[in-house]
Amino acid sequence: MIELKTPAEIDQMRPAGRLVAKVLAAIREHAAVGVNLLDLDAMAHQMIRAAGAESCYIEYHPSFGASPFGKVLCTSVNDAVLHGLPHDYALADGDLLSVDFAVSVDGWVGDAATSMIVGTPDHEDERLIGATETALQAAIEVAVVGNRIGDISAAIGAVAANHGYKVNTQFGGHGVGRSMHGEPHVPNDGRARRGMPLRPGLVIAIEPWFMAGTDEIYTDPDGWTIRSADGSRGAHSEHTVAITPDGPVVLTARD
Ligand code: MG
């Protein structure tokens, strides 16, 4: 079922979006050579508790998951691109880290992701991250009343194609509201002018993720972490976006 929010409900979603932005900003600040993924997760957990919020991940147990996720952040490093399960790993110089984070505040969810390079940047990694950011921005620009889901998908796919990246459409964006994942699915590639019309009150997570060398993935033995089939690096950028008569509102925007 597609859930459309009233303007008042969209306002009620703002605190969750702001908290997501604040935690991701803190992660960006603290992620450095030698920092352990478990410490980043613990820091995010502390911020959730301090805000009186609830993690959307810690008890998350979908059909494809071996057990509840157990952590509050997804930390995907290098060839890991989605759903990275935080583990005892100290970040190394040049690592590409993607962090996905969702919380619920007063019953409403915010969901966003960002990618960063730890230490010395590699040009190809910067280009890959930049492509996901450009695709996210292009997608947000067409997230307007009168367009369709396919316009968002096509905008993302076009940026990927311009950069020479293939798109995997097994995982993509989704409706966000009182739960983290709802309809509609927002594929990261598709045809313009197709799919569901975008209506005022639709709130969706838009989340382009690309891998440098492939569109194929596999699941790590940890049961969660999604890795590129060829070992090439991945990047991921995501915002929760409300579609309103006045245009798209990015609920997880950094100040
Ligand atoms: Mg997310």
Coordinates of C-alpha atoms and ligand atoms in Angstrom, one line a residue:
M1 CA 0.0 0.0 0.0
I2 CA 1.2 3.5 -0.8
E3 CA 1.0 5.8 2.2
L4 CA 0.7 9.5 1.4
K5 CA 1.6 11.8 4.3
T6 CA -0.2 15.1 5.2
P7 CA 1.9 18.2 5.5
A8 CA 1.7 17.8 9.3
E9 CA 2.9 14.2 9.1
I10 CA 5.9 15.3 6.9
D11 CA 6.7 17.9 9.6
Q12 CA 6.6 15.0 12.2
M13 CA 9.2 13.2 10.1
R14 CA 11.7 16.0 10.3
P15 CA 13.2 15.1 13.7
A16 CA 14.1 11.6 12.5
G17 CA 15.7 13.1 9.3
R18 CA 17.6 15.6 11.3
L19 CA 19.0 12.9 13.7
V20 CA 20.1 10.8 10.7
A21 CA 21.9 13.8 9.2
K22 CA 23.6 14.5 12.6
V23 CA 24.8 11.0 13.1
L24 CA 26.1 10.6 9.5
A25 CA 27.9 14.0 10.0
A26 CA 29.5 12.6 13.2
I27 CA 30.5 9.4 11.4
R28 CA 32.1 11.4 8.6
E29 CA 34.1 13.4 11.2
H30 CA 35.2 10.4 13.2
A31 CA 36.0 7.9 10.4
A32 CA 39.8 7.9 10.1
V33 CA 42.7 5.6 9.7
G34 CA 42.8 3.2 12.6
V35 CA 39.2 3.7 13.7
N36 CA 37.3 0.5 14.3
L37 CA 33.9 -0.1 12.6
L38 CA 32.6 -1.3 16.0
D39 CA 33.6 2.1 17.5
L40 CA 31.6 4.0 14.8
D41 CA 28.6 1.7 15.5
A42 CA 28.9 2.3 19.3
M43 CA 29.1 6.1 18.8
A44 CA 26.0 6.0 16.6
H45 CA 24.2 3.8 19.2
Q46 CA 25.1 6.3 21.9
M47 CA 23.7 9.2 19.8
I48 CA 20.4 7.2 19.3
R49 CA 20.1 6.6 23.0
A50 CA 20.8 10.3 23.9
A51 CA 18.1 11.4 21.4
G52 CA 15.6 8.9 22.8
A53 CA 15.3 7.4 19.3
E54 CA 15.1 3.8 18.1
S55 CA 17.3 2.0 15.7
C56 CA 15.6 0.6 12.6
Y57 CA 18.4 -1.9 12.2
I58 CA 19.3 -3.6 15.5
E59 CA 16.3 -5.9 15.5
Y60 CA 15.8 -6.0 11.7
H61 CA 15.4 -9.6 10.6
P62 CA 14.1 -9.9 7.0
S63 CA 13.6 -13.2 5.3
F64 CA 17.0 -13.0 3.7
G65 CA 18.8 -12.3 7.0
A66 CA 20.3 -15.1 9.0
S67 CA 19.5 -13.5 12.3
P68 CA 18.6 -10.0 13.6
F69 CA 21.2 -7.4 12.3
G70 CA 22.3 -6.5 15.9
K71 CA 24.0 -3.2 15.0
V72 CA 22.8 0.3 14.3
L73 CA 24.9 1.2 11.3
C74 CA 25.6 -0.5 8.0
T75 CA 29.4 0.0 7.4
S76 CA 30.4 -1.2 3.9
V77 CA 34.1 -1.0 3.1
N78 CA 35.7 -1.2 -0.3
D79 CA 34.2 -4.1 -2.3
A80 CA 31.3 -4.1 0.2
V81 CA 28.6 -1.8 -1.0
L82 CA 25.4 -2.4 0.9
H83 CA 24.3 -3.8 4.3
G84 CA 27.8 -4.1 5.7
L85 CA 27.6 -5.6 9.1
P86 CA 30.0 -3.7 11.4
H87 CA 32.8 -6.0 12.6
D88 CA 36.2 -5.8 14.3
Y89 CA 38.0 -4.0 11.6
A90 CA 40.2 -0.9 11.8
L91 CA 39.9 1.4 8.8
A92 CA 43.0 1.6 6.7
D93 CA 44.5 4.4 4.6
G94 CA 42.5 4.8 1.3
D95 CA 39.5 2.7 2.4
L96 CA 36.2 3.6 0.8
L97 CA 33.6 3.5 3.5
S98 CA 29.8 3.6 2.9
V99 CA 27.5 4.2 5.9
D100 CA 23.8 3.6 5.8
F101 CA 21.7 4.6 8.8
A102 CA 18.1 4.7 9.8
V103 CA 16.3 5.6 13.0
S104 CA 12.8 6.1 14.2
V105 CA 11.9 9.2 16.3
D106 CA 8.3 9.4 17.7
G107 CA 7.3 6.6 15.3
W108 CA 8.6 8.2 12.1
V109 CA 11.7 6.9 10.2
G110 CA 14.6 8.8 8.5
D111 CA 17.0 6.9 6.3
A112 CA 20.2 8.1 4.6
A113 CA 23.6 6.9 3.4
T114 CA 26.9 8.5 2.6
S115 CA 30.2 7.3 1.2
M116 CA 33.7 8.7 2.1
I117 CA 37.3 8.0 1.6
V118 CA 39.5 7.4 4.7
G119 CA 42.9 9.0 4.5
T120 CA 44.6 9.3 1.1
P121 CA 42.0 9.5 -1.7
D122 CA 42.2 7.6 -4.9
H123 CA 40.9 9.4 -8.0
E124 CA 38.7 6.5 -9.2
D125 CA 37.1 6.2 -5.8
E126 CA 36.4 9.9 -5.7
R127 CA 34.8 9.6 -9.2
L128 CA 32.7 6.7 -8.0
I129 CA 31.4 8.4 -4.9
G130 CA 30.8 11.6 -6.9
A131 CA 28.7 9.6 -9.4
T132 CA 26.4 8.4 -6.7
E133 CA 26.1 11.9 -5.3
T134 CA 25.4 13.4 -8.7
A135 CA 22.8 10.7 -9.4
L136 CA 21.1 11.4 -6.0
Q137 CA 20.9 15.1 -6.8
A138 CA 19.6 14.5 -10.3
A139 CA 17.0 12.1 -8.9
I140 CA 15.9 14.6 -6.2
E141 CA 15.5 17.3 -8.9
V142 CA 12.9 15.2 -10.8
A143 CA 11.1 14.1 -7.6
V144 CA 8.3 16.5 -8.3
V145 CA 4.6 16.3 -8.6
G146 CA 3.6 15.4 -12.2
N147 CA 6.6 13.2 -12.8
R148 CA 6.7 9.4 -12.2
I149 CA 8.9 6.9 -10.4
G150 CA 10.4 6.1 -13.7
D151 CA 11.7 9.6 -14.0
I152 CA 13.7 9.2 -10.8
S153 CA 15.0 5.8 -12.0
A154 CA 16.0 7.1 -15.4
A155 CA 17.8 10.1 -13.9
I156 CA 19.9 7.8 -11.7
G157 CA 20.5 5.4 -14.6
A158 CA 21.6 8.2 -16.9
V159 CA 24.3 9.4 -14.4
A160 CA 25.6 5.9 -14.0
A161 CA 25.7 5.4 -17.8
N162 CA 27.5 8.8 -18.3
H163 CA 30.2 7.6 -15.9
G164 CA 30.4 4.1 -17.5
Y165 CA 29.0 2.3 -14.5
K166 CA 26.4 -0.5 -14.8
V167 CA 23.4 -0.5 -12.5
N168 CA 22.3 -3.4 -10.3
T169 CA 18.5 -3.0 -9.7
Q170 CA 18.1 -5.8 -7.1
F171 CA 18.2 -3.2 -4.3
G172 CA 17.0 0.4 -4.6
G173 CA 14.9 3.1 -3.0
H174 CA 11.6 2.6 -1.2
G175 CA 8.8 4.3 0.6
V176 CA 9.6 5.6 4.1
G177 CA 7.2 6.4 6.9
R178 CA 6.3 4.6 10.1
S179 CA 8.4 1.7 8.9
M180 CA 11.8 1.8 7.1
H181 CA 10.7 0.0 4.0
G182 CA 7.4 0.5 2.2
E183 CA 6.0 0.8 -1.3
P184 CA 6.8 2.0 -3.8
H185 CA 10.1 0.4 -4.9
V186 CA 12.3 3.0 -6.5
P187 CA 14.7 1.2 -8.9
N188 CA 18.0 2.8 -9.7
D189 CA 17.5 2.4 -13.4
G190 CA 14.4 2.5 -15.6
R191 CA 12.4 4.4 -18.2
A192 CA 11.2 7.9 -17.9
R193 CA 7.5 8.6 -17.9
R194 CA 6.7 5.1 -16.6
G195 CA 5.6 3.9 -13.2
M196 CA 3.6 5.4 -10.4
P197 CA 2.8 9.1 -10.6
L198 CA 4.5 11.2 -7.9
R199 CA 1.9 12.7 -5.6
P200 CA 2.1 15.2 -2.8
G201 CA 2.8 13.5 0.4
L202 CA 4.8 10.6 -1.0
V203 CA 8.0 10.1 1.0
I204 CA 10.7 7.9 -0.5
A205 CA 14.3 7.0 0.2
I206 CA 16.3 7.6 -3.0
E207 CA 19.5 5.6 -2.9
P208 CA 21.8 5.2 -5.9
W209 CA 24.7 2.8 -5.4
F210 CA 27.2 1.9 -8.0
M211 CA 30.2 -0.5 -8.3
A212 CA 33.2 0.5 -10.3
G213 CA 33.5 -2.6 -12.5
T214 CA 30.3 -4.7 -12.4
D215 CA 26.6 -4.9 -11.7
E216 CA 26.8 -8.3 -10.0
I217 CA 26.9 -8.9 -6.3
Y218 CA 27.2 -11.7 -3.8
T219 CA 26.4 -11.9 -0.1
D220 CA 29.3 -12.3 2.3
P221 CA 29.4 -15.4 4.6
D222 CA 28.3 -13.0 7.4
G223 CA 24.8 -13.3 5.9
W224 CA 24.4 -9.5 5.4
T225 CA 27.2 -7.7 3.7
I226 CA 26.7 -7.3 -0.1
R227 CA 29.9 -7.3 -2.1
S228 CA 30.7 -6.6 -5.7
A229 CA 31.2 -9.9 -7.7
D230 CA 34.5 -8.7 -9.2
G231 CA 36.0 -7.2 -6.0
S232 CA 35.7 -3.6 -7.4
R233 CA 34.7 -0.9 -5.0
G234 CA 31.2 0.4 -4.4
A235 CA 29.7 3.6 -3.2
H236 CA 26.2 4.6 -2.0
S237 CA 24.4 7.9 -1.4
E238 CA 20.9 8.2 0.0
H239 CA 18.4 10.7 1.3
T240 CA 14.8 10.5 2.5
V241 CA 12.8 12.9 0.3
A242 CA 9.2 14.2 0.7
I243 CA 7.4 15.1 -2.5
T244 CA 5.3 18.3 -1.9
P245 CA 3.4 20.8 -4.0
D246 CA 6.4 23.1 -3.5
G247 CA 8.9 20.6 -4.7
P248 CA 11.1 17.9 -3.1
V249 CA 12.0 18.3 0.6
V250 CA 15.2 16.5 1.7
L251 CA 14.3 15.4 5.2
T252 CA 17.8 14.0 5.9
A253 CA 19.7 17.1 4.6
R254 CA 22.8 18.1 6.4
D255 CA 22.6 21.7 7.7
Ligands
MG1 MG 19.2 3.5 4.0

